Amino acid sequence: MRRHDITLVVNGVARQASVPARRLLSDCLRHDLGLTGTHVGCEHGVCGCCTVLLDGQPVRSCLTFAVSVDGHEITTVEGLGGDGDSLSPVQQAFAECHALQCGFCTPGFLCTVTALLRDNPAPTDEEVVEGISGNLCRCTGYQNIVKAVHRAAELMAE
Amino acid sequence: MKPPPFEYHAPRDLDEALDTLARLAERGKVLAGGQSLIPMLNMRLTAPEHLVDVNRLAELDTVETEDGGLRVGALARHSRVGRAGHPLLRQALKLVAHPVIRNRGTVVGSLVHADPAAELPAVLALLGGSVRLARPGRTRDVPAAEFFLGPLESAVEPGELAVSAFFPALPPGAGCAFLEVARRHGDFALAGVCALVTPEGHARAACVGVGPVPIVVDVSERAPDWAAAARAVREAAEPDDDIHATAEYRGHLVGVLAERAFREAAASAKA
Ligand SMILES: Cc1cc2nc3c(=O)[nH]c(=O)nc-3n(C[C@H](O)[C@H](O)[C@H](O)COP(=O)(O)OP(=O)(O)OC[C@H]3O[C@@H](n4cnc5c(N)ncnc54)[C@H](O)[C@@H]3O)c2cc1C
Ligand code: FES
Ligand code: FES
């Protein structure tokens, strides 16, 4: 099958890849570009682990073909923090509130919540639960994730 | 869990897309939001030879108020259409998957996909809307009643592109409600009912998940006896057993949801 030369602006850096059309964005990020922070759980849109930001909007990278988003901007978990090892407010809140255990679901939650708080800086409990309803976590029981979202909102308001 | 190989086409404008689809005919399939098609590819439930990606056709990314309703272009995503000010579409879209899926999935894609448990086909059927289909040199509007042919089967013919859908506005003062029961938040519904009640006492409902296509029932003669109206809806439903629920339970749900939906719609209708 034909390969396609694509350019994705990933975390602010233009990255080139040559991919078959069937390459999922999740696999392109992980295998072609070596960014293994984006996790893959179910590959049919249900678990939310693979969520990344496409032009700022959270989407499932397992339900997007890399060729389809040629030329677009992608932000992965690797691009959420500041320079060096500094954490974004959402990442810091997840660490403070014990909102992760095994961490498998965390990259998806971080991307989803980053966009959620950008669009709604002071969400109610209900809005938080609705916002993260498409992300599954098998460890935490979600309570601390909800706390972390509110804590991140506080940190961002400071 | 990886999609099978296919040949990829990325037309830059509508004419090129229509020509490509016409040339490929049976061998081609449209890729819109991919939120139904890519799971099916990943699970190897389908293996089209050619995919025609319409995501670059900015001219189809439209939501416009038109004579008596809302015209939704083929590239308008669920999230955008939910904010367009149509009360029944707003309620229905809250029940479609999760916010993140709604950022990518398209309204027209959901209509063409014609899942018997999907919410948007029921909205189109309840309102008596239509879908506009195009091929080079020919455009046709297919009314909702003729558009949904069976489970995952719509009136789109090989080589055709659905370019937009028209959702009529609610009649003046009418109230509406969309209620459903799903196993988990964001899942496809076991059963669902959307209802429309006008101040003059016209009432009808459309049900999802309880038949091969959305089932529309006019209950104006029973209104405002909502219990009797709900019985009529339940009788019209044709639920089936599957791994998620029995036909009997689905029938029961439709009755209960219909009565609640009529009451809610009637309460929000302006006298
Ligand atoms: C986890 C999950 C949960 C979901 N839950 C729900 C739910 O509760 N309710 C619900 O309704 N949906 C649900 N969906 C499906 C979602 O709404 C899809 O977005 C929608 O069904 C299809 O739209 P799409 O743009 O993604 O289409 P695609 O997946 O790109 O296409 C679907 C089909 O329609 C055809 N098609 C699409 N657009 C056109 C066009 N313009 N012309 C001709 N053919 C076309 C394609 O060829 C394909 O056969 C869910 C999806 C996921 C992943
Ligand atoms: S891997 Fe994409 S949603 Fe599960
Ligand atoms: S922390 Fe283990 S799945 Fe969420």
Coordinates of C-alpha atoms and ligand atoms in Angstrom, one line a residue:
Chain A
M1 CA 0.0 0.0 0.0
R2 CA 1.0 3.6 -0.7
R3 CA 2.8 5.5 2.0
H4 CA 1.9 9.1 2.8
D5 CA 4.4 11.8 3.9
I6 CA 2.8 13.8 6.6
T7 CA 3.8 16.6 8.9
L8 CA 2.3 16.9 12.3
V9 CA 3.1 19.8 14.7
V10 CA 3.4 17.8 17.9
N11 CA 3.9 19.8 21.1
G12 CA 5.0 22.8 19.0
V13 CA 7.6 20.9 16.9
A14 CA 7.0 20.0 13.3
R15 CA 7.5 16.3 13.0
Q16 CA 7.6 14.3 9.7
A17 CA 6.5 10.7 9.2
S18 CA 5.9 8.4 6.3
V19 CA 2.8 6.3 7.1
P20 CA 0.4 4.0 5.5
A21 CA -3.2 5.4 5.4
R22 CA -4.4 3.0 8.0
R23 CA -1.9 4.2 10.6
L24 CA -3.9 5.4 13.7
L25 CA -2.8 8.7 15.1
S26 CA -2.1 6.8 18.4
D27 CA 0.3 4.4 16.7
C28 CA 1.9 7.2 14.7
L29 CA 2.6 9.1 17.9
R30 CA 3.9 6.1 19.7
H31 CA 5.7 4.1 17.0
D32 CA 6.7 6.6 14.3
L33 CA 7.4 9.5 16.6
G34 CA 8.5 7.7 19.8
L35 CA 6.0 9.5 22.0
T36 CA 4.9 6.7 24.2
G37 CA 3.1 8.9 26.8
T38 CA -0.1 8.5 24.8
H39 CA -1.5 5.2 26.0
V40 CA -3.7 2.7 24.1
G41 CA -6.3 0.7 26.0
C42 CA -9.2 -0.4 23.8
E43 CA -8.7 1.0 20.3
H44 CA -12.5 1.5 19.9
G45 CA -13.1 4.8 21.6
V46 CA -14.3 3.6 24.9
C47 CA -11.5 3.9 27.5
G48 CA -10.2 7.4 26.7
C49 CA -6.5 6.6 27.4
C50 CA -5.4 7.7 24.0
T51 CA -7.0 11.2 24.2
V52 CA -4.8 13.9 22.8
L53 CA -5.5 17.5 21.8
L54 CA -6.1 18.1 18.1
D55 CA -5.9 21.9 17.4
G56 CA -6.7 22.3 21.1
Q57 CA -9.7 20.0 21.2
P58 CA -9.6 16.6 22.9
V59 CA -10.1 13.7 20.5
R60 CA -9.5 9.9 20.5
S61 CA -6.2 9.3 18.8
C62 CA -7.2 5.7 18.3
L63 CA -10.2 6.8 16.2
T64 CA -8.3 9.2 14.0
F65 CA -6.0 8.4 11.1
A66 CA -2.7 10.2 11.1
V67 CA -3.1 11.1 7.4
S68 CA -6.4 12.8 8.1
V69 CA -4.7 15.3 10.4
D70 CA -1.7 16.0 8.2
G71 CA -0.6 19.7 8.9
H72 CA -2.6 19.9 12.2
E73 CA -1.4 20.6 15.7
I74 CA -1.3 17.8 18.3
T75 CA -0.6 18.2 22.0
T76 CA 0.2 15.0 23.9
V77 CA 0.8 14.5 27.6
E78 CA 4.5 15.2 26.9
G79 CA 3.6 18.7 25.8
L80 CA 1.4 19.7 28.7
G81 CA 4.1 20.7 31.2
G82 CA 6.3 23.8 31.0
D83 CA 10.1 23.8 30.4
G84 CA 12.2 20.9 31.6
D85 CA 10.4 18.8 34.2
S86 CA 7.9 21.4 35.4
L87 CA 4.3 20.3 35.7
S88 CA 1.2 22.0 34.4
P89 CA -1.4 23.0 37.1
V90 CA -3.5 19.9 36.1
Q91 CA -0.5 17.6 36.4
Q92 CA 0.5 19.1 39.7
A93 CA -3.1 18.7 41.0
F94 CA -3.2 15.1 40.0
A95 CA 0.0 14.4 41.9
E96 CA -1.1 16.4 45.0
C97 CA -4.5 14.7 45.2
H98 CA -3.4 11.2 44.6
A99 CA -5.5 11.1 41.4
L100 CA -3.5 8.2 39.9
Q101 CA -2.3 4.8 40.9
C102 CA -1.0 2.7 38.1
G103 CA -1.1 5.7 35.8
F104 CA -2.3 4.0 32.7
C105 CA -5.4 6.2 32.3
T106 CA -3.6 9.4 33.4
P107 CA -2.4 10.8 30.0
G108 CA -6.0 10.7 28.7
F109 CA -7.4 12.3 31.8
L110 CA -4.7 15.0 31.8
C111 CA -5.5 16.0 28.1
T112 CA -9.2 15.9 28.7
V113 CA -9.1 17.9 31.9
T114 CA -6.7 20.5 30.4
A115 CA -9.2 21.3 27.7
L116 CA -12.2 21.1 30.1
L117 CA -10.7 23.7 32.5
R118 CA -9.6 26.0 29.6
D119 CA -13.2 26.1 28.4
N120 CA -14.8 26.1 31.9
P121 CA -12.3 27.5 34.5
A122 CA -14.7 26.8 37.5
P123 CA -16.7 23.7 36.8
T124 CA -19.4 22.3 39.2
D125 CA -19.1 18.7 40.4
E126 CA -21.6 17.7 37.8
E127 CA -19.7 19.4 35.0
V128 CA -16.5 17.7 36.1
V129 CA -18.2 14.2 36.1
E130 CA -19.8 14.9 32.7
G131 CA -16.4 16.1 31.4
I132 CA -14.5 13.0 32.4
S133 CA -17.3 10.5 31.8
G134 CA -15.5 9.3 28.6
N135 CA -12.3 8.3 30.5
L136 CA -12.1 5.0 32.4
C137 CA -9.9 4.4 35.4
R138 CA -9.7 0.9 36.8
C139 CA -7.7 1.9 40.0
T140 CA -8.7 5.1 41.7
G141 CA -12.5 5.0 41.9
Y142 CA -12.6 8.5 40.4
Q143 CA -13.1 10.4 43.7
N144 CA -9.5 11.8 43.8
I145 CA -9.6 12.5 40.1
V146 CA -12.7 14.8 40.6
K147 CA -10.8 16.4 43.6
A148 CA -7.8 17.0 41.4
V149 CA -9.9 18.7 38.7
H150 CA -11.2 21.2 41.3
R151 CA -7.7 21.6 42.8
A152 CA -6.3 22.3 39.3
A153 CA -9.0 24.9 38.8
E154 CA -7.8 26.6 42.1
L155 CA -4.2 26.5 41.0
M156 CA -5.0 28.0 37.7
A157 CA -7.1 30.8 39.3
E158 CA -4.1 31.8 41.6
Chain B
M1 CA -7.3 -4.2 16.6
K2 CA -5.7 -2.4 13.6
P3 CA -7.6 -1.3 10.6
P4 CA -7.2 -3.3 7.4
P5 CA -5.3 -1.6 4.5
F6 CA -7.2 0.7 2.2
E7 CA -6.5 3.2 -0.5
Y8 CA -6.9 6.8 0.8
H9 CA -8.3 9.8 -1.0
A10 CA -8.3 13.3 0.4
P11 CA -10.3 15.5 -2.0
R12 CA -9.8 19.3 -1.5
D13 CA -13.2 20.4 -2.6
L14 CA -16.8 19.2 -3.1
D15 CA -16.5 18.6 -6.8
E16 CA -13.4 16.5 -6.4
A17 CA -15.0 14.5 -3.7
L18 CA -18.2 13.8 -5.7
D19 CA -16.1 12.8 -8.8
T20 CA -13.9 10.5 -6.7
L21 CA -16.9 8.9 -5.0
A22 CA -18.7 8.5 -8.4
R23 CA -15.7 6.9 -10.0
L24 CA -15.2 4.4 -7.1
A25 CA -19.0 3.7 -6.7
E26 CA -19.3 0.4 -4.6
R27 CA -15.6 0.2 -3.9
G28 CA -15.5 3.6 -2.1
K29 CA -16.6 4.6 1.4
V30 CA -16.8 8.1 3.0
L31 CA -14.7 8.9 6.1
A32 CA -16.3 11.7 8.1
G33 CA -15.6 11.9 11.9
G34 CA -14.6 8.2 11.9
Q35 CA -16.2 7.7 15.3
S36 CA -18.3 4.8 14.0
L37 CA -16.3 3.8 11.0
I38 CA -12.9 3.5 12.6
P39 CA -14.0 1.3 15.5
M40 CA -15.6 -1.0 12.8
L41 CA -12.3 -1.0 10.9
N42 CA -10.3 -1.6 14.0
M43 CA -12.5 -4.6 14.9
R44 CA -12.3 -5.7 11.2
L45 CA -16.0 -5.7 10.8
T46 CA -15.6 -3.9 7.5
A47 CA -12.8 -3.7 4.9
P48 CA -13.5 -1.0 2.3
E49 CA -11.1 -0.9 -0.6
H50 CA -11.1 2.9 -0.8
L51 CA -11.8 5.6 1.8
V52 CA -12.7 9.1 0.7
D53 CA -11.8 11.5 3.6
V54 CA -14.1 14.5 3.6
N55 CA -12.4 16.2 6.5
R56 CA -10.8 18.8 4.2
L57 CA -14.0 20.0 2.7
A58 CA -14.4 23.2 4.8
E59 CA -17.4 24.2 2.7
L60 CA -19.3 21.4 4.4
D61 CA -18.4 22.6 7.9
T62 CA -21.6 24.7 8.2
V63 CA -24.6 25.2 10.5
E64 CA -27.1 27.6 9.0
T65 CA -30.5 28.8 10.0
E66 CA -32.7 28.3 7.0
D67 CA -36.4 28.8 6.3
G68 CA -38.1 27.1 9.2
G69 CA -35.1 25.2 10.6
L70 CA -31.5 24.3 10.8
R71 CA -29.3 23.1 7.9
V72 CA -26.4 21.1 9.1
G73 CA -23.4 20.5 6.7
A74 CA -21.7 17.1 6.5
L75 CA -18.6 18.2 8.4
A76 CA -20.4 19.9 11.3
R77 CA -19.3 18.0 14.4
H78 CA -21.8 17.0 17.2
S79 CA -20.3 19.5 19.6
R80 CA -20.9 22.5 17.4
V81 CA -24.4 21.5 16.4
G82 CA -25.3 21.0 20.1
R83 CA -24.6 24.7 20.6
A84 CA -26.6 25.9 17.5
G85 CA -29.8 26.8 19.5
H86 CA -32.1 24.0 18.4
P87 CA -33.6 22.7 21.7
L88 CA -34.3 19.1 20.7
L89 CA -30.9 18.7 19.0
R90 CA -29.2 20.1 22.1
Q91 CA -31.0 17.6 24.4
A92 CA -30.3 14.7 22.0
L93 CA -26.6 15.5 21.5
K94 CA -26.0 15.4 25.3
L95 CA -26.9 11.7 25.1
V96 CA -24.6 10.9 22.1
A97 CA -21.4 9.3 23.4
H98 CA -19.0 11.5 25.4
P99 CA -17.9 15.1 24.9
V100 CA -14.5 14.0 23.4
I101 CA -16.3 11.8 20.8
R102 CA -18.6 14.7 20.0
N103 CA -15.6 16.8 19.1
R104 CA -15.0 14.6 16.1
G105 CA -18.2 12.8 15.2
T106 CA -20.5 14.5 12.7
V107 CA -24.3 14.8 12.8
V108 CA -24.7 13.8 9.2
G109 CA -22.4 10.8 9.7
S110 CA -24.6 9.6 12.5
L111 CA -27.7 9.8 10.2
V112 CA -26.0 7.9 7.4
H113 CA -24.7 5.3 9.8
A114 CA -28.3 4.7 10.9
D115 CA -27.6 2.8 14.1
P116 CA -31.0 1.7 15.4
A117 CA -30.0 2.9 18.9
A118 CA -28.7 6.3 17.7
E119 CA -30.4 9.5 18.9
L120 CA -30.1 11.8 15.9
P121 CA -32.1 9.6 13.4
A122 CA -35.0 9.7 15.9
V123 CA -34.8 13.5 16.1
L124 CA -34.8 13.8 12.3
A125 CA -37.7 11.4 12.0
L126 CA -39.7 13.1 14.8
L127 CA -39.3 16.6 13.2
G128 CA -39.9 15.3 9.6
G129 CA -36.5 16.5 8.4
S130 CA -34.5 15.4 5.4
V131 CA -31.0 14.6 4.1
R132 CA -29.5 16.1 1.0
L133 CA -27.6 13.6 -1.2
A134 CA -25.3 14.6 -4.0
R135 CA -23.5 13.0 -7.0
P136 CA -21.9 14.9 -9.9
G137 CA -24.7 16.9 -11.5
R138 CA -27.5 15.7 -9.3
T139 CA -28.8 16.5 -5.9
R140 CA -31.8 15.0 -4.1
D141 CA -33.5 15.6 -0.8
V142 CA -34.7 12.4 0.9
P143 CA -37.3 12.8 3.7
A144 CA -36.5 11.1 7.0
A145 CA -39.4 8.7 6.5
E146 CA -37.7 7.3 3.4
F147 CA -34.1 7.7 4.6
F148 CA -33.8 5.1 7.3
L149 CA -34.2 1.7 5.6
G150 CA -33.0 -0.8 8.3
P151 CA -30.2 -1.3 10.9
L152 CA -27.1 0.5 9.6
E153 CA -28.8 1.0 6.3
S154 CA -29.8 4.4 4.9
A155 CA -30.9 5.6 1.5
V156 CA -27.4 6.8 0.5
E157 CA -26.5 4.9 -2.7
P158 CA -23.0 3.9 -3.7
G159 CA -21.2 6.9 -5.2
E160 CA -23.3 9.4 -3.3
L161 CA -22.3 11.9 -0.6
A162 CA -24.7 13.2 2.0
V163 CA -23.9 16.9 1.9
S164 CA -26.3 18.2 4.6
A165 CA -29.3 17.5 6.7
F166 CA -32.3 19.7 7.4
F167 CA -33.8 19.8 10.9
P168 CA -37.1 21.7 11.1
A169 CA -37.5 24.1 14.0
L170 CA -40.0 23.1 16.7
P171 CA -43.5 24.4 16.1
P172 CA -44.1 27.8 17.9
G173 CA -44.5 27.2 21.7
A174 CA -43.9 23.5 21.4
G175 CA -42.0 21.6 24.2
C176 CA -39.7 18.6 23.7
A177 CA -37.9 16.0 25.7
F178 CA -35.4 13.2 25.0
L179 CA -35.1 10.5 27.6
E180 CA -33.2 7.2 27.5
V181 CA -31.8 4.4 29.6
A182 CA -28.3 3.2 28.8
R183 CA -26.1 0.7 30.7
R184 CA -23.4 3.3 31.2
H185 CA -23.3 7.0 30.7
G186 CA -22.5 7.7 27.1
D187 CA -23.3 4.2 25.8
F188 CA -25.8 3.5 23.1
A189 CA -29.3 3.4 24.7
L190 CA -31.2 0.2 25.5
A191 CA -34.3 2.3 24.7
G192 CA -35.0 6.0 24.3
V193 CA -37.9 8.2 23.5
C194 CA -38.1 11.8 22.2
A195 CA -41.4 13.6 22.4
L196 CA -42.9 16.7 21.0
V197 CA -46.0 18.4 22.4
T198 CA -47.5 21.6 20.9
P199 CA -49.7 24.1 22.8
E200 CA -52.6 23.1 20.5
G201 CA -52.3 19.5 21.9
H202 CA -50.5 17.8 19.0
A203 CA -48.2 15.2 20.4
R204 CA -45.9 12.6 18.9
A205 CA -42.9 10.6 19.8
A206 CA -40.0 8.8 18.2
C207 CA -38.3 5.8 19.8
V208 CA -34.8 4.4 19.5
G209 CA -33.4 1.0 20.2
V210 CA -36.8 -0.7 19.8
G211 CA -37.0 -1.4 16.1
P212 CA -34.8 -1.5 13.0
V213 CA -35.4 2.2 12.3
P214 CA -36.7 5.1 14.5
I215 CA -40.4 4.5 15.1
V216 CA -42.6 7.6 15.0
V217 CA -46.0 7.5 16.7
D218 CA -48.6 10.3 16.6
V219 CA -50.6 10.3 19.8
S220 CA -52.5 13.6 19.3
E221 CA -55.8 11.8 19.8
R222 CA -54.9 10.6 23.3
A223 CA -53.3 13.8 24.5
P224 CA -53.2 14.9 27.3
D225 CA -53.9 11.4 28.7
W226 CA -50.1 10.7 28.7
A227 CA -50.5 7.2 30.2
A228 CA -52.7 6.2 27.3
A229 CA -50.3 7.9 24.9
A230 CA -47.4 6.0 26.3
R231 CA -49.3 2.7 25.9
A232 CA -49.8 3.6 22.2
V233 CA -46.1 4.2 21.8
R234 CA -45.3 0.9 23.6
E235 CA -47.6 -1.0 21.2
A236 CA -46.0 0.5 18.2
A237 CA -42.5 -0.5 19.3
E238 CA -40.9 -3.6 17.9
P239 CA -38.2 -4.5 20.4
D240 CA -35.8 -7.4 20.0
D241 CA -33.8 -9.5 22.5
D242 CA -30.0 -9.1 22.4
I243 CA -27.1 -9.5 24.8
H244 CA -27.9 -6.2 26.5
A245 CA -31.6 -6.6 27.3
T246 CA -34.7 -8.7 26.6
A247 CA -37.4 -7.5 24.2
E248 CA -39.8 -7.4 27.1
Y249 CA -37.6 -5.2 29.2
R250 CA -37.1 -2.8 26.3
G251 CA -40.8 -2.6 25.7
H252 CA -41.3 -1.8 29.4
L253 CA -38.7 0.9 29.2
V254 CA -40.3 2.5 26.1
G255 CA -43.6 2.8 27.9
V256 CA -42.1 4.3 31.0
L257 CA -39.9 6.7 29.1
A258 CA -42.6 7.8 26.7
E259 CA -44.9 8.8 29.6
R260 CA -42.2 10.8 31.3
A261 CA -41.1 12.4 28.0
F262 CA -44.7 13.5 27.1
R263 CA -45.1 15.0 30.6
E264 CA -41.8 16.8 30.4
A265 CA -42.5 18.1 26.9
A266 CA -46.0 19.2 27.8
A267 CA -44.7 21.0 30.9
S268 CA -42.2 22.9 28.7
A269 CA -44.7 23.8 26.0
K270 CA -46.0 27.3 26.3
A271 CA -49.7 27.5 26.8
Ligands
LIG1 C1 -17.5 5.2 22.5 C2 -18.5 5.7 21.6 C3 -19.8 5.8 22.0 C4 -20.8 6.3 21.1 N1 -22.0 6.5 21.6 C5 -23.0 6.9 20.7 C6 -24.3 7.1 21.2 O1 -24.6 7.0 22.4 N2 -25.2 7.6 20.3 C7 -24.9 7.8 19.0 O2 -25.8 8.2 18.2 N3 -23.7 7.6 18.5 C8 -22.7 7.2 19.4 N4 -21.5 7.0 18.9 C9 -21.2 7.2 17.4 C10 -20.9 8.6 17.1 O3 -22.1 9.4 17.2 C11 -20.5 8.8 15.6 O4 -19.9 10.1 15.5 C12 -21.6 8.8 14.5 O5 -22.3 7.6 14.6 C13 -20.9 8.7 13.1 O6 -20.5 9.9 12.7 P1 -19.0 10.1 12.1 O7 -18.9 11.5 11.6 O8 -18.0 9.7 13.2 O9 -19.0 9.1 10.9 P2 -18.0 8.0 10.3 O10 -17.6 7.1 11.4 O11 -16.9 8.7 9.6 O12 -18.9 7.3 9.3 C14 -20.0 6.4 9.7 C15 -20.6 5.8 8.4 O13 -21.4 6.8 7.7 C16 -20.8 7.0 6.4 N5 -20.8 8.5 6.2 C17 -20.4 9.4 7.1 N6 -20.6 10.6 6.6 C18 -21.1 10.5 5.3 C19 -21.5 11.4 4.3 N7 -21.4 12.7 4.5 N8 -22.0 10.9 3.2 C20 -22.1 9.5 3.0 N9 -21.7 8.6 3.9 C21 -21.2 9.1 5.1 C22 -19.4 6.4 6.4 O14 -19.1 5.9 5.2 C23 -19.6 5.2 7.4 O15 -20.3 4.2 6.8 C24 -20.4 6.5 19.7 C25 -19.1 6.4 19.3 C26 -18.2 5.9 20.2 C27 -16.8 5.7 19.7
FES2 S1 -7.5 3.4 23.2 FE1 -8.6 5.1 22.3 S2 -10.3 5.2 23.6 FE2 -9.4 3.4 24.3
FES3 S1 -4.7 4.9 37.7 FE1 -4.8 2.9 37.0 S2 -6.3 3.0 35.5 FE2 -6.4 4.9 36.3

